[in-house]
Amino acid sequence: MRTDHSRLCIFPFGGGPRNCIGDQFALMESTVALAILLQKFDVEVRGSPESSVELVSGATINAKNGMWCKLKRRTK
Ligand code: HEM
């Protein structure tokens, strides 16, 4: 079970009484989308994300210059 503290460590869906009502749907949808992608492709991260990926915050949090990956279609 999440505590109030862990709920506020990251809040892409806002917080308080007017927070996003679609948050659980959006998290489920993104999990399903990632699962479908990973069924079809193996993903290899290029370089060292710890040092080369810079985060920028706006309406959402993004990797400033993306995160380069190599996708290889899975055979089974
Ligand atoms: C990655 C996907 C999404 C992100 C990042 C997101 C983010 C947000 C944010 C930041 C707010 C403002 C919260 C605040 O003012 O504290 C918001 C509000 C809202 N979101 Fe989302 N949202 C997402 C998906 C969805 C989906 C899928 C739905 C509906 C199915 C939805 C429905 C709403 C509604 C109705 C509000 C207004 C709530 C209110 O004013 O009481 N959102 N969302």
mmCIF file of N, CA, C and O and ligand atoms in Angstrom:
data_model
loop_
_atom_site.group_PDB
_atom_site.id
_atom_site.type_symbol
_atom_site.label_atom_id
_atom_site.label_comp_id
_atom_site.label_asym_id
_atom_site.label_seq_id
_atom_site.Cartn_x
_atom_site.Cartn_y
_atom_site.Cartn_z
ATOM 1 N N MET A 1 0.842 -1.192 0.000
ATOM 2 C CA MET A 1 0.000 0.000 0.000
ATOM 3 C C MET A 1 0.881 1.248 0.000
ATOM 4 O O MET A 1 1.863 1.304 0.715
ATOM 5 N N ARG A 2 0.523 2.241 -0.832
ATOM 6 C CA ARG A 2 1.323 3.457 -0.892
ATOM 7 C C ARG A 2 0.970 4.383 0.266
ATOM 8 O O ARG A 2 -0.182 4.500 0.640
ATOM 9 N N THR A 3 1.986 5.014 0.821
ATOM 10 C CA THR A 3 1.735 6.002 1.870
ATOM 11 C C THR A 3 1.590 7.359 1.217
ATOM 12 O O THR A 3 1.906 7.541 0.037
ATOM 13 N N ASP A 4 1.141 8.362 1.963
ATOM 14 C CA ASP A 4 1.057 9.720 1.415
ATOM 15 C C ASP A 4 2.422 10.191 0.947
ATOM 16 O O ASP A 4 2.554 10.857 -0.057
ATOM 17 N N HIS A 5 3.480 9.803 1.717
ATOM 18 C CA HIS A 5 4.831 10.226 1.372
ATOM 19 C C HIS A 5 5.216 9.687 -0.019
ATOM 20 O O HIS A 5 5.659 10.440 -0.878
ATOM 21 N N SER A 6 5.018 8.378 -0.262
ATOM 22 C CA SER A 6 5.448 7.823 -1.549
ATOM 23 C C SER A 6 4.584 8.360 -2.692
ATOM 24 O O SER A 6 5.035 8.470 -3.824
ATOM 25 N N ARG A 7 3.338 8.702 -2.425
ATOM 26 C CA ARG A 7 2.472 9.264 -3.476
ATOM 27 C C ARG A 7 2.999 10.615 -3.954
ATOM 28 O O ARG A 7 2.730 11.025 -5.074
ATOM 29 N N LEU A 8 3.733 11.326 -3.098
ATOM 30 C CA LEU A 8 4.185 12.671 -3.472
ATOM 31 C C LEU A 8 5.648 12.720 -3.897
ATOM 32 O O LEU A 8 6.178 13.792 -4.173
ATOM 33 N N CYS A 9 6.325 11.548 -3.966
ATOM 34 C CA CYS A 9 7.716 11.546 -4.430
ATOM 35 C C CYS A 9 7.776 11.983 -5.889
ATOM 36 O O CYS A 9 8.701 12.663 -6.313
ATOM 37 N N ILE A 10 6.823 11.572 -6.657
ATOM 38 C CA ILE A 10 6.722 11.987 -8.059
ATOM 39 C C ILE A 10 5.241 12.198 -8.326
ATOM 40 O O ILE A 10 4.412 11.387 -7.922
ATOM 41 N N PHE A 11 4.890 13.331 -8.936
ATOM 42 C CA PHE A 11 3.455 13.574 -9.113
ATOM 43 C C PHE A 11 3.135 14.115 -10.506
ATOM 44 O O PHE A 11 2.742 15.263 -10.677
ATOM 45 N N PRO A 12 3.317 13.257 -11.538
ATOM 46 C CA PRO A 12 2.993 13.692 -12.901
ATOM 47 C C PRO A 12 1.491 13.929 -13.075
ATOM 48 O O PRO A 12 1.091 14.591 -14.034
ATOM 49 N N PHE A 13 0.680 13.413 -12.159
ATOM 50 C CA PHE A 13 -0.760 13.564 -12.288
ATOM 51 C C PHE A 13 -1.309 14.627 -11.348
ATOM 52 O O PHE A 13 -2.508 14.703 -11.117
ATOM 53 N N GLY A 14 -0.403 15.464 -10.823
ATOM 54 C CA GLY A 14 -0.837 16.503 -9.900
ATOM 55 C C GLY A 14 -1.117 15.901 -8.533
ATOM 56 O O GLY A 14 -0.861 14.726 -8.277
ATOM 57 N N GLY A 15 -1.646 16.708 -7.654
ATOM 58 C CA GLY A 15 -1.933 16.232 -6.305
ATOM 59 C C GLY A 15 -3.082 17.009 -5.718
ATOM 60 O O GLY A 15 -3.557 17.984 -6.297
ATOM 61 N N GLY A 16 -3.550 16.551 -4.589
ATOM 62 C CA GLY A 16 -4.630 17.249 -3.904
ATOM 63 C C GLY A 16 -5.994 16.860 -4.445
ATOM 64 O O GLY A 16 -6.125 15.902 -5.207
ATOM 65 N N PRO A 17 -7.012 17.631 -4.058
ATOM 66 C CA PRO A 17 -8.393 17.256 -4.377
ATOM 67 C C PRO A 17 -8.735 17.302 -5.875
ATOM 68 O O PRO A 17 -9.735 16.712 -6.278
ATOM 69 N N ARG A 18 -7.948 17.999 -6.679
ATOM 70 C CA ARG A 18 -8.242 18.077 -8.129
ATOM 71 C C ARG A 18 -7.194 17.339 -8.940
ATOM 72 O O ARG A 18 -6.929 17.700 -10.092
ATOM 73 N N ASN A 19 -6.589 16.309 -8.375
ATOM 74 C CA ASN A 19 -5.571 15.580 -9.147
ATOM 75 C C ASN A 19 -6.237 14.794 -10.269
ATOM 76 O O ASN A 19 -7.469 14.684 -10.333
ATOM 77 N N CYS A 20 -5.416 14.257 -11.135
ATOM 78 C CA CYS A 20 -5.909 13.585 -12.340
ATOM 79 C C CYS A 20 -6.780 12.373 -12.000
ATOM 80 O O CYS A 20 -6.364 11.490 -11.257
ATOM 81 N N ILE A 21 -7.975 12.325 -12.586
ATOM 82 C CA ILE A 21 -8.846 11.174 -12.327
ATOM 83 C C ILE A 21 -8.488 9.996 -13.228
ATOM 84 O O ILE A 21 -8.989 8.894 -13.043
ATOM 85 N N GLY A 22 -7.621 10.248 -14.223
ATOM 86 C CA GLY A 22 -7.263 9.176 -15.151
ATOM 87 C C GLY A 22 -5.933 8.520 -14.820
ATOM 88 O O GLY A 22 -5.409 7.743 -15.608
ATOM 89 N N ASP A 23 -5.377 8.822 -13.629
ATOM 90 C CA ASP A 23 -4.011 8.366 -13.341
ATOM 91 C C ASP A 23 -3.861 6.846 -13.385
ATOM 92 O O ASP A 23 -2.926 6.332 -13.999
ATOM 93 N N GLN A 24 -4.779 6.122 -12.772
ATOM 94 C CA GLN A 24 -4.650 4.659 -12.747
ATOM 95 C C GLN A 24 -4.843 4.073 -14.144
ATOM 96 O O GLN A 24 -4.156 3.130 -14.544
ATOM 97 N N PHE A 25 -5.780 4.661 -14.904
ATOM 98 C CA PHE A 25 -5.977 4.224 -16.284
ATOM 99 C C PHE A 25 -4.704 4.455 -17.099
ATOM 100 O O PHE A 25 -4.249 3.584 -17.846
ATOM 101 N N ALA A 26 -4.120 5.661 -16.960
ATOM 102 C CA ALA A 26 -2.925 6.007 -17.734
ATOM 103 C C ALA A 26 -1.749 5.098 -17.373
ATOM 104 O O ALA A 26 -0.994 4.665 -18.258
ATOM 105 N N LEU A 27 -1.596 4.779 -16.081
ATOM 106 C CA LEU A 27 -0.502 3.890 -15.670
ATOM 107 C C LEU A 27 -0.714 2.482 -16.220
ATOM 108 O O LEU A 27 0.226 1.836 -16.695
ATOM 109 N N MET A 28 -1.970 2.013 -16.176
ATOM 110 C CA MET A 28 -2.285 0.683 -16.718
ATOM 111 C C MET A 28 -2.037 0.655 -18.225
ATOM 112 O O MET A 28 -1.438 -0.288 -18.767
ATOM 113 N N GLU A 29 -2.480 1.710 -18.924
ATOM 114 C CA GLU A 29 -2.327 1.776 -20.375
ATOM 115 C C GLU A 29 -0.848 1.773 -20.758
ATOM 116 O O GLU A 29 -0.425 1.072 -21.687
ATOM 117 N N SER A 30 -0.035 2.542 -20.016
ATOM 118 C CA SER A 30 1.391 2.594 -20.357
ATOM 119 C C SER A 30 2.070 1.256 -20.062
ATOM 120 O O SER A 30 2.966 0.833 -20.791
ATOM 121 N N THR A 31 1.621 0.557 -19.005
ATOM 122 C CA THR A 31 2.179 -0.767 -18.699
ATOM 123 C C THR A 31 1.859 -1.752 -19.821
ATOM 124 O O THR A 31 2.725 -2.517 -20.270
ATOM 125 N N VAL A 32 0.606 -1.723 -20.295
ATOM 126 C CA VAL A 32 0.190 -2.625 -21.376
ATOM 127 C C VAL A 32 0.960 -2.297 -22.664
ATOM 128 O O VAL A 32 1.448 -3.206 -23.356
ATOM 129 N N ALA A 33 1.099 -1.009 -22.972
ATOM 130 C CA ALA A 33 1.823 -0.605 -24.190
ATOM 131 C C ALA A 33 3.274 -1.088 -24.129
ATOM 132 O O ALA A 33 3.810 -1.614 -25.111
ATOM 133 N N LEU A 34 3.910 -0.934 -22.961
ATOM 134 C CA LEU A 34 5.297 -1.373 -22.806
ATOM 135 C C LEU A 34 5.396 -2.896 -22.933
ATOM 136 O O LEU A 34 6.312 -3.422 -23.574
ATOM 137 N N ALA A 35 4.426 -3.610 -22.338
ATOM 138 C CA ALA A 35 4.442 -5.073 -22.418
ATOM 139 C C ALA A 35 4.323 -5.534 -23.876
ATOM 140 O O ALA A 35 5.027 -6.456 -24.308
ATOM 141 N N ILE A 36 3.452 -4.892 -24.656
ATOM 142 C CA ILE A 36 3.283 -5.259 -26.073
ATOM 143 C C ILE A 36 4.580 -4.998 -26.839
ATOM 144 O O ILE A 36 5.035 -5.824 -27.635
ATOM 145 N N LEU A 37 5.201 -3.839 -26.569
ATOM 146 C CA LEU A 37 6.462 -3.503 -27.236
ATOM 147 C C LEU A 37 7.549 -4.526 -26.895
ATOM 148 O O LEU A 37 8.266 -5.013 -27.780
ATOM 149 N N LEU A 38 7.629 -4.901 -25.609
ATOM 150 C CA LEU A 38 8.695 -5.811 -25.179
ATOM 151 C C LEU A 38 8.446 -7.254 -25.614
ATOM 152 O O LEU A 38 9.373 -8.060 -25.640
ATOM 153 N N GLN A 39 7.191 -7.579 -25.967
ATOM 154 C CA GLN A 39 6.922 -8.897 -26.546
ATOM 155 C C GLN A 39 7.515 -8.982 -27.950
ATOM 156 O O GLN A 39 7.866 -10.057 -28.422
ATOM 157 N N LYS A 40 7.597 -7.840 -28.628
ATOM 158 C CA LYS A 40 8.030 -7.841 -30.024
ATOM 159 C C LYS A 40 9.494 -7.476 -30.219
ATOM 160 O O LYS A 40 10.083 -7.836 -31.230
ATOM 161 N N PHE A 41 10.058 -6.737 -29.285
ATOM 162 C CA PHE A 41 11.432 -6.251 -29.459
ATOM 163 C C PHE A 41 12.270 -6.458 -28.209
ATOM 164 O O PHE A 41 11.773 -6.334 -27.086
ATOM 165 N N ASP A 42 13.557 -6.765 -28.415
ATOM 166 C CA ASP A 42 14.542 -6.656 -27.344
ATOM 167 C C ASP A 42 15.105 -5.242 -27.408
ATOM 168 O O ASP A 42 15.325 -4.707 -28.507
ATOM 169 N N VAL A 43 15.309 -4.646 -26.263
ATOM 170 C CA VAL A 43 15.759 -3.253 -26.214
ATOM 171 C C VAL A 43 17.139 -3.197 -25.572
ATOM 172 O O VAL A 43 17.351 -3.745 -24.488
ATOM 173 N N GLU A 44 18.058 -2.538 -26.271
ATOM 174 C CA GLU A 44 19.411 -2.362 -25.730
ATOM 175 C C GLU A 44 19.673 -0.866 -25.626
ATOM 176 O O GLU A 44 19.613 -0.154 -26.632
ATOM 177 N N VAL A 45 19.915 -0.400 -24.404
ATOM 178 C CA VAL A 45 20.170 1.026 -24.207
ATOM 179 C C VAL A 45 21.558 1.349 -24.724
ATOM 180 O O VAL A 45 22.508 0.613 -24.475
ATOM 181 N N ARG A 46 21.665 2.446 -25.471
ATOM 182 C CA ARG A 46 22.958 2.874 -26.009
ATOM 183 C C ARG A 46 23.619 3.829 -25.030
ATOM 184 O O ARG A 46 22.957 4.695 -24.469
ATOM 185 N N GLY A 47 24.904 3.688 -24.848
ATOM 186 C CA GLY A 47 25.636 4.591 -23.968
ATOM 187 C C GLY A 47 25.308 4.335 -22.507
ATOM 188 O O GLY A 47 24.852 3.254 -22.135
ATOM 189 N N SER A 48 25.500 5.353 -21.714
ATOM 190 C CA SER A 48 25.311 5.243 -20.276
ATOM 191 C C SER A 48 24.237 6.233 -19.832
ATOM 192 O O SER A 48 24.519 7.420 -19.666
ATOM 193 N N PRO A 49 22.992 5.777 -19.654
ATOM 194 C CA PRO A 49 21.910 6.695 -19.330
ATOM 195 C C PRO A 49 22.171 7.495 -18.056
ATOM 196 O O PRO A 49 21.744 8.649 -17.945
ATOM 197 N N GLU A 50 22.897 6.907 -17.087
ATOM 198 C CA GLU A 50 23.149 7.618 -15.828
ATOM 199 C C GLU A 50 23.860 8.943 -16.066
ATOM 200 O O GLU A 50 23.620 9.925 -15.377
ATOM 201 N N SER A 51 24.738 8.975 -17.069
ATOM 202 C CA SER A 51 25.504 10.202 -17.295
ATOM 203 C C SER A 51 25.036 10.987 -18.514
ATOM 204 O O SER A 51 25.245 12.192 -18.593
ATOM 205 N N SER A 52 24.369 10.328 -19.471
ATOM 206 C CA SER A 52 24.063 11.043 -20.712
ATOM 207 C C SER A 52 22.609 11.508 -20.833
ATOM 208 O O SER A 52 22.297 12.309 -21.698
ATOM 209 N N VAL A 53 21.726 11.013 -19.970
ATOM 210 C CA VAL A 53 20.326 11.419 -20.080
ATOM 211 C C VAL A 53 20.049 12.561 -19.113
ATOM 212 O O VAL A 53 20.241 12.438 -17.911
ATOM 213 N N GLU A 54 19.609 13.700 -19.690
ATOM 214 C CA GLU A 54 19.303 14.868 -18.874
ATOM 215 C C GLU A 54 17.793 15.061 -18.845
ATOM 216 O O GLU A 54 17.141 15.051 -19.885
ATOM 217 N N LEU A 55 17.242 15.204 -17.650
ATOM 218 C CA LEU A 55 15.793 15.355 -17.535
ATOM 219 C C LEU A 55 15.404 16.824 -17.574
ATOM 220 O O LEU A 55 16.103 17.686 -17.049
ATOM 221 N N VAL A 56 14.282 17.106 -18.241
ATOM 222 C CA VAL A 56 13.719 18.449 -18.239
ATOM 223 C C VAL A 56 12.265 18.349 -17.784
ATOM 224 O O VAL A 56 11.551 17.425 -18.153
ATOM 225 N N SER A 57 11.867 19.303 -16.976
ATOM 226 C CA SER A 57 10.501 19.318 -16.467
ATOM 227 C C SER A 57 9.693 20.406 -17.139
ATOM 228 O O SER A 57 10.148 21.530 -17.293
ATOM 229 N N GLY A 58 8.513 20.058 -17.561
ATOM 230 C CA GLY A 58 7.559 21.022 -18.095
ATOM 231 C C GLY A 58 6.197 20.540 -17.634
ATOM 232 O O GLY A 58 6.019 20.249 -16.457
ATOM 233 N N ALA A 59 5.250 20.399 -18.558
ATOM 234 C CA ALA A 59 3.975 19.787 -18.192
ATOM 235 C C ALA A 59 4.218 18.333 -17.820
ATOM 236 O O ALA A 59 3.528 17.756 -16.985
ATOM 237 N N THR A 60 5.220 17.733 -18.477
ATOM 238 C CA THR A 60 5.631 16.375 -18.131
ATOM 239 C C THR A 60 7.150 16.372 -17.963
ATOM 240 O O THR A 60 7.817 17.338 -18.318
ATOM 241 N N ILE A 61 7.677 15.273 -17.427
ATOM 242 C CA ILE A 61 9.126 15.142 -17.279
ATOM 243 C C ILE A 61 9.641 14.347 -18.473
ATOM 244 O O ILE A 61 9.112 13.279 -18.788
ATOM 245 N N ASN A 62 10.622 14.891 -19.170
ATOM 246 C CA ASN A 62 11.154 14.244 -20.372
ATOM 247 C C ASN A 62 12.659 14.135 -20.315
ATOM 248 O O ASN A 62 13.315 14.909 -19.621
ATOM 249 N N ALA A 63 13.195 13.198 -21.109
ATOM 250 C CA ALA A 63 14.628 13.163 -21.337
ATOM 251 C C ALA A 63 14.920 14.228 -22.390
ATOM 252 O O ALA A 63 14.326 14.215 -23.472
ATOM 253 N N LYS A 64 15.804 15.167 -22.059
ATOM 254 C CA LYS A 64 16.034 16.329 -22.923
ATOM 255 C C LYS A 64 16.346 15.936 -24.362
ATOM 256 O O LYS A 64 15.761 16.476 -25.298
ATOM 257 N N ASN A 65 17.266 15.017 -24.546
ATOM 258 C CA ASN A 65 17.634 14.591 -25.906
ATOM 259 C C ASN A 65 17.242 13.138 -26.163
ATOM 260 O O ASN A 65 17.886 12.440 -26.934
ATOM 261 N N GLY A 66 16.213 12.685 -25.476
ATOM 262 C CA GLY A 66 15.758 11.315 -25.644
ATOM 263 C C GLY A 66 16.690 10.333 -24.962
ATOM 264 O O GLY A 66 17.620 10.715 -24.245
ATOM 265 N N MET A 67 16.417 9.083 -25.125
ATOM 266 C CA MET A 67 17.295 8.039 -24.601
ATOM 267 C C MET A 67 17.449 7.014 -25.717
ATOM 268 O O MET A 67 16.515 6.290 -26.045
ATOM 269 N N TRP A 68 18.631 7.015 -26.306
ATOM 270 C CA TRP A 68 18.853 6.201 -27.496
ATOM 271 C C TRP A 68 18.894 4.720 -27.160
ATOM 272 O O TRP A 68 19.584 4.303 -26.242
ATOM 273 N N CYS A 69 18.122 3.956 -27.918
ATOM 274 C CA CYS A 69 18.046 2.513 -27.714
ATOM 275 C C CYS A 69 18.136 1.812 -29.066
ATOM 276 O O CYS A 69 17.765 2.368 -30.097
ATOM 277 N N LYS A 70 18.622 0.582 -29.012
ATOM 278 C CA LYS A 70 18.621 -0.245 -30.217
ATOM 279 C C LYS A 70 17.528 -1.299 -30.044
ATOM 280 O O LYS A 70 17.505 -2.011 -29.032
ATOM 281 N N LEU A 71 16.598 -1.344 -31.010
ATOM 282 C CA LEU A 71 15.527 -2.331 -30.954
ATOM 283 C C LEU A 71 15.843 -3.477 -31.895
ATOM 284 O O LEU A 71 16.246 -3.259 -33.028
ATOM 285 N N LYS A 72 15.678 -4.682 -31.397
ATOM 286 C CA LYS A 72 15.908 -5.853 -32.234
ATOM 287 C C LYS A 72 14.637 -6.704 -32.179
ATOM 288 O O LYS A 72 14.193 -7.079 -31.084
ATOM 289 N N ARG A 73 14.066 -6.963 -33.359
ATOM 290 C CA ARG A 73 12.826 -7.722 -33.377
ATOM 291 C C ARG A 73 13.045 -9.122 -32.817
ATOM 292 O O ARG A 73 14.014 -9.783 -33.160
ATOM 293 N N ARG A 74 12.180 -9.546 -31.929
ATOM 294 C CA ARG A 74 12.310 -10.869 -31.319
ATOM 295 C C ARG A 74 11.787 -11.921 -32.286
ATOM 296 O O ARG A 74 10.797 -11.704 -32.981
ATOM 297 N N THR A 75 12.447 -13.058 -32.314
ATOM 298 C CA THR A 75 12.011 -14.108 -33.235
ATOM 299 C C THR A 75 10.945 -14.997 -32.612
ATOM 300 O O THR A 75 10.163 -15.620 -33.302
ATOM 301 N N LYS A 76 10.911 -15.096 -31.280
ATOM 302 C CA LYS A 76 9.836 -15.874 -30.637
ATOM 303 C C LYS A 76 9.507 -15.299 -29.281
ATOM 304 O O LYS A 76 10.195 -14.445 -28.776
HETATM 305 C C1 HEM B 1 -0.006 10.114 -18.918
HETATM 306 C C2 HEM B 1 -1.284 10.500 -18.892
HETATM 307 C C3 HEM B 1 -1.811 11.648 -18.043
HETATM 308 C C4 HEM B 1 -1.151 12.639 -17.378
HETATM 309 C C5 HEM B 1 0.369 12.872 -17.271
HETATM 310 C C6 HEM B 1 -2.161 13.463 -16.743
HETATM 311 C C7 HEM B 1 -1.889 14.588 -15.958
HETATM 312 C C8 HEM B 1 -2.845 15.368 -15.369
HETATM 313 C C9 HEM B 1 -2.563 16.516 -14.549
HETATM 314 C C10 HEM B 1 -1.164 17.051 -14.185
HETATM 315 C C11 HEM B 1 -3.747 17.035 -14.146
HETATM 316 C C12 HEM B 1 -3.958 18.290 -13.243
HETATM 317 C C13 HEM B 1 -3.971 17.828 -11.795
HETATM 318 C C14 HEM B 1 -3.947 18.986 -10.810
HETATM 319 O O1 HEM B 1 -4.371 20.101 -11.148
HETATM 320 O O2 HEM B 1 -3.469 18.766 -9.654
HETATM 321 C C15 HEM B 1 -4.797 16.216 -14.725
HETATM 322 C C16 HEM B 1 -6.148 16.424 -14.530
HETATM 323 C C17 HEM B 1 -7.125 15.659 -15.094
HETATM 324 N N1 HEM B 1 -6.955 14.522 -15.838
HETATM 325 FE FE1 HEM B 1 -5.184 13.713 -16.393
HETATM 326 N N2 HEM B 1 -3.391 12.967 -17.032
HETATM 327 C C18 HEM B 1 -3.235 11.855 -17.816
HETATM 328 C C19 HEM B 1 -4.224 11.029 -18.296
HETATM 329 C C20 HEM B 1 -5.571 11.210 -18.095
HETATM 330 C C21 HEM B 1 -6.603 10.305 -18.568
HETATM 331 C C22 HEM B 1 -6.341 8.985 -19.331
HETATM 332 C C23 HEM B 1 -7.786 10.843 -18.192
HETATM 333 C C24 HEM B 1 -9.196 10.350 -18.429
HETATM 334 C C25 HEM B 1 -9.498 9.117 -18.809
HETATM 335 C C26 HEM B 1 -7.516 12.080 -17.488
HETATM 336 C C27 HEM B 1 -8.458 12.923 -16.944
HETATM 337 C C28 HEM B 1 -8.191 14.051 -16.217
HETATM 338 C C29 HEM B 1 -9.224 14.946 -15.665
HETATM 339 C C30 HEM B 1 -10.742 14.818 -15.849
HETATM 340 C C31 HEM B 1 -8.563 15.942 -14.950
HETATM 341 C C32 HEM B 1 -9.196 17.106 -14.193
HETATM 342 C C33 HEM B 1 -9.464 16.675 -12.758
HETATM 343 C C34 HEM B 1 -10.092 17.807 -11.950
HETATM 344 O O3 HEM B 1 -9.920 18.983 -12.307
HETATM 345 O O4 HEM B 1 -10.755 17.512 -10.929
HETATM 346 N N3 HEM B 1 -6.153 12.261 -17.451
HETATM 347 N N4 HEM B 1 -4.222 15.215 -15.450
#
